[in-house]
Short mmCIF file of C-alpha atoms in Angstrom, two decimals:
data_model
loop_
_atom_site.label_atom_id
_atom_site.label_comp_id
_atom_site.label_asym_id
_atom_site.label_seq_id
_atom_site.Cartn_x
_atom_site.Cartn_y
_atom_site.Cartn_z
CA MET A 1 -0.11 -0.07 -0.01
CA LYS A 2 1.37 3.54 -0.90
CA THR A 3 0.08 6.80 0.57
CA SER A 4 1.24 10.52 0.32
CA ILE A 5 -1.47 11.49 2.90
CA ASN A 6 -2.54 10.09 6.24
CA PHE A 7 -4.60 7.32 5.31
CA LYS A 8 -4.03 3.73 4.31
CA PRO A 9 -6.75 2.36 1.98
CA TRP A 10 -7.38 -1.37 2.24
CA ALA A 11 -7.21 -3.99 -0.83
CA ASP A 12 -8.59 -2.04 -4.16
CA ARG A 13 -9.57 1.18 -2.81
CA VAL A 14 -7.87 4.57 -4.41
CA VAL A 15 -7.87 7.97 -2.60
CA VAL A 16 -8.08 11.11 -5.11
CA GLU A 17 -7.88 14.24 -4.87
CA ARG A 18 -10.19 15.75 -7.35
CA ILE A 19 -8.77 18.36 -9.95
CA ASP A 20 -11.03 21.42 -10.05
CA HIS A 21 -13.14 20.90 -12.74
CA LYS A 22 -14.72 24.25 -12.70
CA GLY A 23 -11.36 26.29 -13.36
CA GLN A 24 -8.05 25.56 -13.82
CA GLU A 25 -5.10 23.52 -12.46
CA GLU A 26 -1.82 23.36 -14.44
CA GLY A 27 -3.04 24.42 -17.78
CA ILE A 28 -6.24 22.55 -17.81
CA HIS A 29 -9.57 23.60 -18.19
CA ILE A 30 -12.97 21.65 -18.40
CA PRO A 31 -15.50 24.04 -19.73
CA ASP A 32 -19.46 23.78 -18.23
CA THR A 33 -20.74 22.23 -21.36
CA ALA A 34 -18.23 18.83 -20.66
CA MET A 35 -19.39 18.67 -17.23
CA ASP A 36 -21.23 15.16 -17.99
CA ARG A 37 -17.56 13.72 -19.16
CA PRO A 38 -15.64 11.59 -17.27
CA LEU A 39 -13.59 13.65 -14.37
CA ARG A 40 -9.79 13.67 -13.69
CA ALA A 41 -8.18 13.45 -10.31
CA ARG A 42 -4.93 12.86 -8.84
CA VAL A 43 -3.87 9.52 -7.03
CA LYS A 44 -3.02 10.16 -3.09
CA ALA A 45 -2.94 6.55 -1.58
CA PHE A 46 -4.07 3.00 -2.96
CA GLY A 47 -4.46 -0.35 -1.31
CA GLU A 48 -2.33 -3.26 -1.83
CA ASP A 49 -4.33 -5.05 -4.37
CA VAL A 50 -3.83 -1.81 -6.70
CA LYS A 51 -0.89 -2.84 -8.81
CA ASP A 52 -0.65 -0.40 -11.86
CA LEU A 53 -0.98 2.61 -10.48
CA ASN A 54 1.55 5.61 -8.93
CA LEU A 55 1.22 8.27 -6.46
CA GLU A 56 0.44 11.38 -8.46
CA ASP A 57 -1.10 9.69 -11.67
CA VAL A 58 -3.56 11.84 -13.06
CA VAL A 59 -6.93 9.21 -13.70
CA VAL A 60 -9.92 9.52 -15.26
CA HIS A 61 -13.14 8.38 -13.29
CA GLU A 62 -16.90 8.67 -14.04
CA LYS A 63 -18.92 11.58 -12.47
CA PHE A 64 -20.43 9.41 -9.21
CA ALA A 65 -17.81 7.56 -8.57
CA GLY A 66 -16.85 7.21 -5.04
CA THR A 67 -17.44 8.26 -1.65
CA GLU A 68 -16.05 11.77 -0.29
CA LEU A 69 -13.95 12.13 3.10
CA ILE A 70 -12.16 14.93 4.54
CA ILE A 71 -8.43 13.68 5.87
CA ASP A 72 -6.17 16.79 7.35
CA SER A 73 -9.07 19.15 6.65
CA LYS A 74 -8.65 18.83 2.84
CA PRO A 75 -11.60 16.70 0.62
CA TYR A 76 -10.86 13.62 -1.21
CA LEU A 77 -12.49 10.83 -2.92
CA ILE A 78 -12.36 7.18 -1.95
CA MET A 79 -13.04 4.68 -4.76
CA ARG A 80 -12.54 1.11 -6.11
CA LYS A 81 -10.10 0.64 -8.97
CA GLN A 82 -12.49 -0.69 -11.23
CA ASP A 83 -14.27 3.00 -11.07
CA ILE A 84 -11.11 4.20 -12.11
CA PHE A 85 -10.94 4.20 -16.48
CA GLY A 86 -7.28 4.74 -16.90
CA THR A 87 -4.71 7.46 -16.40
CA THR A 88 -3.78 10.57 -18.24
CA GLU A 89 -1.23 13.29 -18.81
CA LEU A 90 -2.38 16.67 -17.02
CA LYS A 91 -2.49 19.23 -20.18
CA ASP A 92 -4.78 21.57 -21.88
CA GLU A 93 -6.05 18.94 -24.25
CA GLY A 94 -8.95 21.56 -25.41
CA VAL A 95 -11.74 19.67 -23.90
#
């Protein structure tokens, strides 16, 4: 299990930090017309059953995936690995 936060997920769970989809982070901008598309988040921790992710990977997940939780006063999502579609590079793709 790997973590960059004060939380250790079990099994196939992944903790992610949302990338602000209402504005910009590191050059990415998702307009309001794209809000129903899958969302991006940065991996902060994952359980021992997750083999193909790294900390700080940017992943694409379904809009309603995961459960919100607060760790050290910051909002995160915890979800199963199967709720993640894949990884992507964080850059302006003209979405």
